[in-house]
mmCIF file of C-alpha atoms in Angstrom:
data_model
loop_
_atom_site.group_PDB
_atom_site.id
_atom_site.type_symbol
_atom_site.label_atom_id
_atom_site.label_comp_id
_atom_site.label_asym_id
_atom_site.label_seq_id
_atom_site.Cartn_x
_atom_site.Cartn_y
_atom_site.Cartn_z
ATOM 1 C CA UNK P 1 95.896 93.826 110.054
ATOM 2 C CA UNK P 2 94.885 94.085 113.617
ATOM 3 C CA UNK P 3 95.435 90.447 114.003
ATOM 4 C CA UNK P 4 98.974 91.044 114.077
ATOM 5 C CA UNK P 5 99.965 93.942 116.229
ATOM 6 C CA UNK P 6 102.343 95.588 117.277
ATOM 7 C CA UNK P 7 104.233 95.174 113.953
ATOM 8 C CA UNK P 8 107.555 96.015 114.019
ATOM 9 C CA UNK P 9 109.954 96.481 110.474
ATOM 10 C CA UNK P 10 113.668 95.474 110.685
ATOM 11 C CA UNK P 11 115.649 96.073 107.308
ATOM 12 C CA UNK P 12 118.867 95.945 106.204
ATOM 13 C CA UNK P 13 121.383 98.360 107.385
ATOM 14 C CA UNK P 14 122.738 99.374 103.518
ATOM 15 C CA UNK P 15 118.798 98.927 102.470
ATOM 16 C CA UNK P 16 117.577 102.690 102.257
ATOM 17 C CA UNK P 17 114.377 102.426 100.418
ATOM 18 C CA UNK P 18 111.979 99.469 102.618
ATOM 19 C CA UNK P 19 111.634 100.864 105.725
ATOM 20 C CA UNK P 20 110.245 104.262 103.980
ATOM 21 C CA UNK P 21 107.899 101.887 102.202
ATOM 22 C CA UNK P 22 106.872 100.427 105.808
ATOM 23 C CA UNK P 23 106.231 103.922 106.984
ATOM 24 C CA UNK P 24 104.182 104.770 103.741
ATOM 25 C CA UNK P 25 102.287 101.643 104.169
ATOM 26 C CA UNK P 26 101.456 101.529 108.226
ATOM 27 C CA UNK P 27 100.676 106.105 108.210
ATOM 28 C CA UNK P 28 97.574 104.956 105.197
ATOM 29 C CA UNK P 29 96.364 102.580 107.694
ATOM 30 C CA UNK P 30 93.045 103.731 108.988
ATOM 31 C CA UNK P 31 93.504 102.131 112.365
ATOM 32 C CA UNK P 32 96.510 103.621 114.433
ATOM 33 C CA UNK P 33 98.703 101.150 116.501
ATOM 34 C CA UNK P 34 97.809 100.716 120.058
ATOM 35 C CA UNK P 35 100.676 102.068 121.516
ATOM 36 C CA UNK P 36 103.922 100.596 122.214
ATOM 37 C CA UNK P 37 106.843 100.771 125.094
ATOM 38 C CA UNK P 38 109.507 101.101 122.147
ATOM 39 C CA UNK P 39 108.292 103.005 119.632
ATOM 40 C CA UNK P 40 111.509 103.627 118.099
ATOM 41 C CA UNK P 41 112.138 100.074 117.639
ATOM 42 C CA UNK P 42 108.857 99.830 114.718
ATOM 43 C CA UNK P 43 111.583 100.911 112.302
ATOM 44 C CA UNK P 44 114.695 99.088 112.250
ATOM 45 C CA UNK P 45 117.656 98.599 110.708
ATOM 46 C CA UNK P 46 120.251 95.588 111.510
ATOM 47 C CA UNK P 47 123.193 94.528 110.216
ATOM 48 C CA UNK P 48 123.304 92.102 107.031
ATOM 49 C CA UNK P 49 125.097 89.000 107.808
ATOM 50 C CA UNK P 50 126.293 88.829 103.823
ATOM 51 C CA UNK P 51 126.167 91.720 101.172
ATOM 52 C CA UNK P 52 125.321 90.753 97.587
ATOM 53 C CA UNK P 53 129.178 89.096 96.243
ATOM 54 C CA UNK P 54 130.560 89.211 99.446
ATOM 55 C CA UNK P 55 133.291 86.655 99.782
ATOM 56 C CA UNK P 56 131.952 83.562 102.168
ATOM 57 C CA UNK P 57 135.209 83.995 103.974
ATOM 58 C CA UNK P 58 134.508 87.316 105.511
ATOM 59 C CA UNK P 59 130.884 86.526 105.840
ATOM 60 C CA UNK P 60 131.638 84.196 108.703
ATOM 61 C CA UNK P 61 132.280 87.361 111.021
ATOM 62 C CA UNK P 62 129.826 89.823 110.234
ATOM 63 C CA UNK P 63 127.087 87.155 110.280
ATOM 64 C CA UNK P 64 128.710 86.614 113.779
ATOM 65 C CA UNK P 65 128.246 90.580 114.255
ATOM 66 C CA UNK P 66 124.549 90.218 112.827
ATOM 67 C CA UNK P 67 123.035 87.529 115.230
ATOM 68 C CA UNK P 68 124.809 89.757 118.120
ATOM 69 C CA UNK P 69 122.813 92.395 116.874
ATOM 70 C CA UNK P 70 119.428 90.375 116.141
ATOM 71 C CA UNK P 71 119.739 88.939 119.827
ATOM 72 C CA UNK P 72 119.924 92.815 120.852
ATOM 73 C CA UNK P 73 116.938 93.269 119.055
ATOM 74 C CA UNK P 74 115.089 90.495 119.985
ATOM 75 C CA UNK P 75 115.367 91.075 123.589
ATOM 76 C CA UNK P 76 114.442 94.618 123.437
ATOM 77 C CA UNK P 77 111.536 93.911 121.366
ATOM 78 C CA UNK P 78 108.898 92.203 123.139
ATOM 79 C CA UNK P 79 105.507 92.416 121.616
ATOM 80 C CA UNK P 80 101.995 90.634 122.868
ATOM 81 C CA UNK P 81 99.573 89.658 119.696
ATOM 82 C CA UNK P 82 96.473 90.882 120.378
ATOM 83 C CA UNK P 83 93.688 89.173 119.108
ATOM 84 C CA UNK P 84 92.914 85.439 119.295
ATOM 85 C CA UNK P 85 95.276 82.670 119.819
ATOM 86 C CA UNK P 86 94.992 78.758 118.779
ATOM 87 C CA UNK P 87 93.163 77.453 121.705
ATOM 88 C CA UNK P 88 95.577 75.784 123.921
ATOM 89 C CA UNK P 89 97.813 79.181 124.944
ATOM 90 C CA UNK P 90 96.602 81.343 128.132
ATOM 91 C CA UNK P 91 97.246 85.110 126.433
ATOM 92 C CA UNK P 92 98.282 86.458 129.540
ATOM 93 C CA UNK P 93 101.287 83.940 130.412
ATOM 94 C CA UNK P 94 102.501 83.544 127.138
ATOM 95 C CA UNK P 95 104.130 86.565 124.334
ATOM 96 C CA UNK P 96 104.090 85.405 121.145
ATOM 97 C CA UNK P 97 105.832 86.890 118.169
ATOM 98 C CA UNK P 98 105.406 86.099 114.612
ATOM 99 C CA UNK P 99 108.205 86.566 111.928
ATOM 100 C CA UNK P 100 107.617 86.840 108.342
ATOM 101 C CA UNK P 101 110.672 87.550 106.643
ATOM 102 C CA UNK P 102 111.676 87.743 103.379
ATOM 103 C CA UNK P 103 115.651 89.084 102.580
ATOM 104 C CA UNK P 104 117.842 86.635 101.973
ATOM 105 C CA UNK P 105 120.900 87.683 103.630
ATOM 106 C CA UNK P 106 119.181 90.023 106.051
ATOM 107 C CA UNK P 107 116.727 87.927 107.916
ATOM 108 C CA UNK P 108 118.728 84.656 108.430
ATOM 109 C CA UNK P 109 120.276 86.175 111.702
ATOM 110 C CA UNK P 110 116.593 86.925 113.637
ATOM 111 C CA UNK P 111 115.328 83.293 112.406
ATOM 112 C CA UNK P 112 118.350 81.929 113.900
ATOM 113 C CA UNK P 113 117.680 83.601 117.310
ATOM 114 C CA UNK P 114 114.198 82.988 117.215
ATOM 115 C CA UNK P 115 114.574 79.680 116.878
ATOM 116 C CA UNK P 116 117.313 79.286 119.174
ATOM 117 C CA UNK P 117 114.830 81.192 121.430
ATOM 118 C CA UNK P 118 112.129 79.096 120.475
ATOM 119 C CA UNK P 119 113.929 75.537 121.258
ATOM 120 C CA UNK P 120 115.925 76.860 124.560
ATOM 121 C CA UNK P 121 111.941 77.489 125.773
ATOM 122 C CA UNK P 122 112.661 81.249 126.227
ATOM 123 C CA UNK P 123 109.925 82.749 124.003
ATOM 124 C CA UNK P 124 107.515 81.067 121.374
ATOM 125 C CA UNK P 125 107.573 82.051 118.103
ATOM 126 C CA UNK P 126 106.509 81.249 114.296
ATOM 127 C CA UNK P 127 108.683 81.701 111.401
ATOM 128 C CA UNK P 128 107.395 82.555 107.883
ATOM 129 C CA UNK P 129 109.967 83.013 105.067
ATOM 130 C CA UNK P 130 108.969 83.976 101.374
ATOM 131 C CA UNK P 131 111.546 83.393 99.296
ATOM 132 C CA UNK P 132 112.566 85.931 96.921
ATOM 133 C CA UNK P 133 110.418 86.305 93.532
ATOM 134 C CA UNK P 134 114.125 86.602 91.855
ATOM 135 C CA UNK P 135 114.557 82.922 92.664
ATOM 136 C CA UNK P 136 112.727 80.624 90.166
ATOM 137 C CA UNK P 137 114.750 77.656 90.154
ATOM 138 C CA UNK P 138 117.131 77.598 93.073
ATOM 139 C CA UNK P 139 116.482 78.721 96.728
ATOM 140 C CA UNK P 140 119.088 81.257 98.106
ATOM 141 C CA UNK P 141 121.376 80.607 100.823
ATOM 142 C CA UNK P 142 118.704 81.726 103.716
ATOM 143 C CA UNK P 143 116.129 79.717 102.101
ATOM 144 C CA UNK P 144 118.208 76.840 102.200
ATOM 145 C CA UNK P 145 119.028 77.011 105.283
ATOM 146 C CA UNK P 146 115.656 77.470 106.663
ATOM 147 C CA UNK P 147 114.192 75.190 104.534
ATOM 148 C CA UNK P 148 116.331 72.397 105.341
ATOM 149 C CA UNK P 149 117.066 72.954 108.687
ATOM 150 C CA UNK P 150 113.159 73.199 109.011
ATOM 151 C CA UNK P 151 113.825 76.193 111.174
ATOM 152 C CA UNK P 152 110.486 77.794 109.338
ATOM 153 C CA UNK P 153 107.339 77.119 110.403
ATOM 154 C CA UNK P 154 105.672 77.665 106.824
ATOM 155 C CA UNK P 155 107.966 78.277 103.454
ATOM 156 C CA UNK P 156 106.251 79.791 100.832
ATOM 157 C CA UNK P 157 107.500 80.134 97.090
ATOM 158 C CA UNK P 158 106.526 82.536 93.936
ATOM 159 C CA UNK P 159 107.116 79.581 91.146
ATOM 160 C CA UNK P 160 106.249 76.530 90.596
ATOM 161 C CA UNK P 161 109.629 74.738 89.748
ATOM 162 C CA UNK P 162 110.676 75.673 93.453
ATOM 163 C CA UNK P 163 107.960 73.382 95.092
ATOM 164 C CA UNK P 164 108.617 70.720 92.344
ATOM 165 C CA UNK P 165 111.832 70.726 93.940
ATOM 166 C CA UNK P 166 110.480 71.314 97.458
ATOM 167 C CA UNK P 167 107.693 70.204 98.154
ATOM 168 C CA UNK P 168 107.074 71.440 101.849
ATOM 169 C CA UNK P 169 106.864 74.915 100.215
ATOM 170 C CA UNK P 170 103.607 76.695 99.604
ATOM 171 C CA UNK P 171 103.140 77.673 96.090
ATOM 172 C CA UNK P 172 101.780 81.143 96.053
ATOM 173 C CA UNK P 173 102.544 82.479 92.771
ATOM 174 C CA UNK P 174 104.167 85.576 92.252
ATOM 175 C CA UNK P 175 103.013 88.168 94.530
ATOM 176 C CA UNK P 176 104.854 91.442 92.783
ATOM 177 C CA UNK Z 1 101.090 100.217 74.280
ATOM 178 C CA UNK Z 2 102.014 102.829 72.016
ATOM 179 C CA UNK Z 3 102.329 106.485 73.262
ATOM 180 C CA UNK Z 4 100.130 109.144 71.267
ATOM 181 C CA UNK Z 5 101.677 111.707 68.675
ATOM 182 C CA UNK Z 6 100.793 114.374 70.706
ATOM 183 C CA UNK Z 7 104.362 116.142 70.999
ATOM 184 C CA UNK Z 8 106.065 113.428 68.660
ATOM 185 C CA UNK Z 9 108.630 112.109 71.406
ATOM 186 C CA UNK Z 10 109.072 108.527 71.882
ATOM 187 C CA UNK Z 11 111.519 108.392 75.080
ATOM 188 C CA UNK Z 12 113.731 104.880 75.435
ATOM 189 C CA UNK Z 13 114.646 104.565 78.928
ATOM 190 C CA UNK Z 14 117.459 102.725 80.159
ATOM 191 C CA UNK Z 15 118.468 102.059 83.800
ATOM 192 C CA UNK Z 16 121.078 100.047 85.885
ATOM 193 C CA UNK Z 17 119.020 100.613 89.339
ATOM 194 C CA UNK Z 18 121.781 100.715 91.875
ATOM 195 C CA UNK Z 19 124.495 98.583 90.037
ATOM 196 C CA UNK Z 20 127.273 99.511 88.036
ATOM 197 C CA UNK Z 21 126.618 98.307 84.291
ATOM 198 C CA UNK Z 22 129.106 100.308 82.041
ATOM 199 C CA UNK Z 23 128.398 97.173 79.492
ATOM 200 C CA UNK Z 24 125.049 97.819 78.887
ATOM 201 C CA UNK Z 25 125.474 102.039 79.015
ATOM 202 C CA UNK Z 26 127.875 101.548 76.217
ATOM 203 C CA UNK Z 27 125.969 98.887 73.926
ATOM 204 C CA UNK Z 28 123.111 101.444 73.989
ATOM 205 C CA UNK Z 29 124.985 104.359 72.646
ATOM 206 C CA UNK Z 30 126.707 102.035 70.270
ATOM 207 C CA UNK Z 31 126.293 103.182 66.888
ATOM 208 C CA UNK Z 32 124.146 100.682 65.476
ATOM 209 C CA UNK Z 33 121.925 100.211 68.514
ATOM 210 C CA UNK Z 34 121.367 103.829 68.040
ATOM 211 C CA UNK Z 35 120.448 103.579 64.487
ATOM 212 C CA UNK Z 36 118.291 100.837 65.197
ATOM 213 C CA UNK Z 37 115.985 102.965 67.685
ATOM 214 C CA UNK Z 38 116.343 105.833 65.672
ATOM 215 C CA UNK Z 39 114.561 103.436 62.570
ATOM 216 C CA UNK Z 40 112.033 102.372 64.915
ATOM 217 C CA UNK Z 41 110.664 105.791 65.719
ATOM 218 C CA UNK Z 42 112.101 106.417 68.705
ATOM 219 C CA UNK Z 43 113.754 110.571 69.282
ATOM 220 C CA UNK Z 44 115.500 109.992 72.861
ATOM 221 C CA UNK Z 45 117.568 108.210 74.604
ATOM 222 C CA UNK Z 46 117.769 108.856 78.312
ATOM 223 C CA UNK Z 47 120.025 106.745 80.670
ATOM 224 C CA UNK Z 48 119.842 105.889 84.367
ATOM 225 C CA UNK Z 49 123.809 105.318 85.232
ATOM 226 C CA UNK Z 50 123.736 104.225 88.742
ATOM 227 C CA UNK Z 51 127.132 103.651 90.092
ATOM 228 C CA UNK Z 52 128.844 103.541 86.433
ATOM 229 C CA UNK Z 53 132.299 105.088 85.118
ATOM 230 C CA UNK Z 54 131.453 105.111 81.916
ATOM 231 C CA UNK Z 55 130.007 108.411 80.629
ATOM 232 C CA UNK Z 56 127.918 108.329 77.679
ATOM 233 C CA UNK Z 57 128.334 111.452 75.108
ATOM 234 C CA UNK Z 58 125.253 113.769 75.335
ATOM 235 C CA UNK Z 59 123.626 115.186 71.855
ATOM 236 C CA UNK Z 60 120.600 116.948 71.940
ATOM 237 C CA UNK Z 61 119.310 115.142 68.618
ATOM 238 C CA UNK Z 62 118.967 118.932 66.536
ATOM 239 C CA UNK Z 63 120.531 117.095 63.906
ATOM 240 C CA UNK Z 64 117.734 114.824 63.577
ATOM 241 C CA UNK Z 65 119.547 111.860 65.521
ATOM 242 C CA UNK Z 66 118.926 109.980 68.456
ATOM 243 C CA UNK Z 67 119.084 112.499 71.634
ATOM 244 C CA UNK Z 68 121.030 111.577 73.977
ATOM 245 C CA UNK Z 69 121.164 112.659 78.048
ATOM 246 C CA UNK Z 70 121.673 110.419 81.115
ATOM 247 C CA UNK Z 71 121.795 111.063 85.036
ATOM 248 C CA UNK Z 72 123.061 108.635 88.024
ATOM 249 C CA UNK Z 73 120.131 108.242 90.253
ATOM 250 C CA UNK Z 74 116.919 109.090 91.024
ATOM 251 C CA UNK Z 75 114.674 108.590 94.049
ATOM 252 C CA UNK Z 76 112.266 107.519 91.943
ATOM 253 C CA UNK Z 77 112.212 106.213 88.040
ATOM 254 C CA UNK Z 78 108.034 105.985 88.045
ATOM 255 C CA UNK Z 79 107.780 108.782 85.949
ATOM 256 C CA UNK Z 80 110.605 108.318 84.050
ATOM 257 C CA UNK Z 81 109.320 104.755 83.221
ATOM 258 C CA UNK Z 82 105.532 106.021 82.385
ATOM 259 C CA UNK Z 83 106.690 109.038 79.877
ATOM 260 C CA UNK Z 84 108.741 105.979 77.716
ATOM 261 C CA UNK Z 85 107.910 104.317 75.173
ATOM 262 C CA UNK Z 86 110.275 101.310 75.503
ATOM 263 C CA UNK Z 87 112.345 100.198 78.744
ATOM 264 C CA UNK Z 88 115.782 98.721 78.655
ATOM 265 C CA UNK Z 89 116.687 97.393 82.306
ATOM 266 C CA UNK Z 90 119.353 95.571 84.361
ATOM 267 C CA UNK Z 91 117.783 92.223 85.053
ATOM 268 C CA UNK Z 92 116.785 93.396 88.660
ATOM 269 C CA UNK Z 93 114.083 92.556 90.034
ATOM 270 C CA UNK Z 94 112.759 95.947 91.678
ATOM 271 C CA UNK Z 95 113.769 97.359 87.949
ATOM 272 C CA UNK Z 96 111.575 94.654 86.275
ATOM 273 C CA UNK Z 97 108.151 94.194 87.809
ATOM 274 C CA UNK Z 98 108.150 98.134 89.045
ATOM 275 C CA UNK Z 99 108.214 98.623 84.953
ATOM 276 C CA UNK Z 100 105.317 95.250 84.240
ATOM 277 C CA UNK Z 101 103.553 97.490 86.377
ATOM 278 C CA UNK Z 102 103.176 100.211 84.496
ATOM 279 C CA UNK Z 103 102.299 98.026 81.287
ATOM 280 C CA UNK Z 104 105.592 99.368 79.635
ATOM 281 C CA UNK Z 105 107.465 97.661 76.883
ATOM 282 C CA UNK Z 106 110.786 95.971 78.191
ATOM 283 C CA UNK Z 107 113.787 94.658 77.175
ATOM 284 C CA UNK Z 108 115.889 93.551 80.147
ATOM 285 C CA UNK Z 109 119.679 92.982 79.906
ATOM 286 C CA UNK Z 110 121.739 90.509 82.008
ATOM 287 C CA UNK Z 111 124.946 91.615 83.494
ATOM 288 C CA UNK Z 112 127.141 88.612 82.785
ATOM 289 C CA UNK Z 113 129.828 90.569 84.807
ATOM 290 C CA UNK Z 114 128.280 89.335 87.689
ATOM 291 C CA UNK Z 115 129.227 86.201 89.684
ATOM 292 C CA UNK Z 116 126.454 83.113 90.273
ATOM 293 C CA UNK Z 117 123.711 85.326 88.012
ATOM 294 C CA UNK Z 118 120.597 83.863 89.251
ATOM 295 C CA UNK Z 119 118.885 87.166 87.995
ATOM 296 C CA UNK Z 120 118.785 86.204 84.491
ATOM 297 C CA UNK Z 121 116.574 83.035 86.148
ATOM 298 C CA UNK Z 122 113.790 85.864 86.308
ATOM 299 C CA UNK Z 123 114.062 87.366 83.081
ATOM 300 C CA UNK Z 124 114.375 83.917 81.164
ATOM 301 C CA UNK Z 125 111.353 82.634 82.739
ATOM 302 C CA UNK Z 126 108.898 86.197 82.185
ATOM 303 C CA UNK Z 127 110.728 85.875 78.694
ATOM 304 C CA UNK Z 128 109.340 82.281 78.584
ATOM 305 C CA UNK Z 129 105.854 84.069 79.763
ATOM 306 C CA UNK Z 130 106.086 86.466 76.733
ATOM 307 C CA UNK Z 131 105.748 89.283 79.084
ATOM 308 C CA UNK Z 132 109.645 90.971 78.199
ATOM 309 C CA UNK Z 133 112.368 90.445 75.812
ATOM 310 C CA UNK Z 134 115.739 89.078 77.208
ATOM 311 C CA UNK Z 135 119.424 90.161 76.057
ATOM 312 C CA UNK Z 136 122.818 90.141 76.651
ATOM 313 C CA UNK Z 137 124.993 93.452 76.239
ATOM 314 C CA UNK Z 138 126.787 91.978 72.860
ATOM 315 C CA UNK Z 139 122.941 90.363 71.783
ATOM 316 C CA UNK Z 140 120.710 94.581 72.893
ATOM 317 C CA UNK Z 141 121.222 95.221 68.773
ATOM 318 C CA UNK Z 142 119.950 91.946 67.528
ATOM 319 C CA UNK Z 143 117.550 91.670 70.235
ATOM 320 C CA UNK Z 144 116.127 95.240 68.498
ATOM 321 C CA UNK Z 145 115.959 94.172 65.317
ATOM 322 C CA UNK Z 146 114.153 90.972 65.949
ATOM 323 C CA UNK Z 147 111.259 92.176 68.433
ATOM 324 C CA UNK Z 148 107.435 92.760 68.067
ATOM 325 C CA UNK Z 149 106.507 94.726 71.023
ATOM 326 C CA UNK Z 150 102.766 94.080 70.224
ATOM 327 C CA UNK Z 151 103.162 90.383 71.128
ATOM 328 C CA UNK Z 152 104.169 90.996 74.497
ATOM 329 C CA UNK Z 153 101.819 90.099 76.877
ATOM 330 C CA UNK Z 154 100.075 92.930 79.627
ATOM 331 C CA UNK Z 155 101.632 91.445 82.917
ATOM 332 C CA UNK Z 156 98.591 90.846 85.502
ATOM 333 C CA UNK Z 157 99.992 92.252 89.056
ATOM 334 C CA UNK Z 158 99.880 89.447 91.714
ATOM 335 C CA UNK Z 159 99.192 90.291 95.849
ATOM 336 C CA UNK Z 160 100.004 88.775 99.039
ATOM 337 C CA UNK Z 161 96.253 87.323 99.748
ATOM 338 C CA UNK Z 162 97.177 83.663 99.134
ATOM 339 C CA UNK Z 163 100.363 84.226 101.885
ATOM 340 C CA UNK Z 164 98.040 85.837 104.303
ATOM 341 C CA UNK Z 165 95.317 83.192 103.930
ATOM 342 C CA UNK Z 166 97.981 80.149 104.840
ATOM 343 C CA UNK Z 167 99.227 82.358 107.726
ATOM 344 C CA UNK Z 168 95.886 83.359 108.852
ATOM 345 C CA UNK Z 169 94.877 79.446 108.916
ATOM 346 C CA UNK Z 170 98.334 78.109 110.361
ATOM 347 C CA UNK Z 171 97.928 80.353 113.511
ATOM 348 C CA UNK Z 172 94.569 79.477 113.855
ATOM 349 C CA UNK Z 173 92.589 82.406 112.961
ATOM 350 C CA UNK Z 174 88.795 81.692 111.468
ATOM 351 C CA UNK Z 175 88.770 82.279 107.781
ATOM 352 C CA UNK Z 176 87.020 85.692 106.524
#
């Protein structure tokens, strides 16, 4: 874990149950965090751009409202990795942030400004999306997207029909 | 998989997680599914509502019946789930592997209610894997009749290692 630090949690809004989980999981870490300029940002919750059976229709705006709020949080969050970096980057010059995201739905908005981010040449970053183990023959909408808009750096998948299907997907198996 | 006779009780627990599934709350306090748990050995009946209307009729079983009770939510159904003998669940996910977990007997029931039901993807294919029985509300009875709990097979809990590993590589860390 102390490749990849600071780590910071962003959930959905409606979601009351991960980031407890998070907290659970980083207070039985043995190592504390070094410390960090916002610590109230390690726990956050943003906006959903679509609720479960929302109508596409009103999903338009409050994905609109969601990468508004992502952007917020992007720019306020601004973490350094510690720890080694593919030779090639100088660690001082260059902050580097790593996203591994799984909620469909919920994440779509930060990928998007990441990558937007990432292609404007305003901050480097790598996206890693798992796609839900509740998908076993179809990708949702956010892996779709990211899959084949290649906006994630690596795609990974819990069964093996999805990377029949697509084949740039890692094959993990099911990790629950 | 079987509980001991220490007190005699054999709990069937059902739950909905956070949905609304008045469907299933009602198939399981129909008459026959009733009778058919109450053959198999099983003394009570408790039901996890969620966000229901439907209110199931309590009975405290003195009669010798099926006992009845249910509740709405809980912040946690662990221990509900490890003092049953048999689990009926909503196909979510959460629902599903939290009971696999705990080596429980399950029957999960898809909500066909719901629009674009990808769950039932899940439950089909650890169906396939012999690891649950799958059911519709109008098929729970049938479903009962039919099953052999012994054949299910112990589901083996999976971790993140193999998503860590292709991370760990892509950014250019040296393997452990």
């Amino acid at each position: 874990m102390d490749r990849y630090t600071p780590r910071f949690y962003i959930a959905a809004a409606t979601d009351n149950m991960s980031l407890q989980k998070a907290r659970s999981f980083e207070d039985s870490l043995a190592d504390k965090l070094l410390a960090v300029e916002e610590d109230s940002l390690r726990f956050t919750q943003i906006y959903r751009s679509r609720e479960v059976g929302q109508s596409y229709v009103t999903s338009v705006w409050t994905t609109i409202v969601a990468i508004v709020h992502a952007l917020w949080l992007m720019i306020r969050i601004r973490p350094q990795v510690a720890g080694a970096l593919p030779s090639g980057y100088l660690l001082d010059l260059v902050q580097v942030f790593q996203i591994l995201c799984n909620g469909p739905g919920t994440c779509i908005p930060l990928c998007v400004i990441a990558f937007l981010f990432k292609v404007l040449g305003i901050r480097w970053s790598s996206i890693f999306y798992v796609e839900s183990v509740a998908r076993v023959k179809k990708l949702s909408l956010s892996g779709l997207l990211l899959y084949n808009l290649r906006m994630a750096d690596q795609f990974f998948v819990q069964w093996p029909q999805l990377q029949k299907n697509y084949p740039r997907a890692h094959y993990v198996g099911c990790l629950m | 998989m079987e509980d001991g006779e220490n007190d005699g009780k054999r709990l069937v627990f059902v739950t909905v997680g956070t949905t609304s599934f008045d469907a299933l709350v009602k198939a399981v306090v129909s008459q026959n599914v009733k009778e058919e748990l109450h053959k198999r050995g099983y003394t009570h009946l408790l039901i996890q509502m969620g966000r229901g209307i439907y209110s199931p009729p309590k009975c405290d079983g003195a009669d010798g019946s099926l006992a009845v009770d249910y509740f709405t939510f809980s912040s946690s159904i662990a221990d509900y789930i490890r003092s049953a003998s048999l689990v009926i669940s909503h196909a979510g996910s959460g629902s599903i592997f939290e009971t696999l977990k705990l080596g429980k007997p399950l029957i999960v029931v898809v909500n066909e209610d719901l629009m674009d039901n990808h769950q039932c993807e899940l439950a089909e294919e650890l169906e396939e894997r012999k690891h649950l029985y799958c059911a519709r509300p109008h098929t729970l009875h049938q479903t009962l009749t039919k099953m052999e709990l012994d054949s299910l097979v112990r589901y083996t809990p999976g971790d993140g290692t193999p998503v860590a590993r292709i991370i760990d590589r892509f950014l250019g860390f040296p393997d452990d």
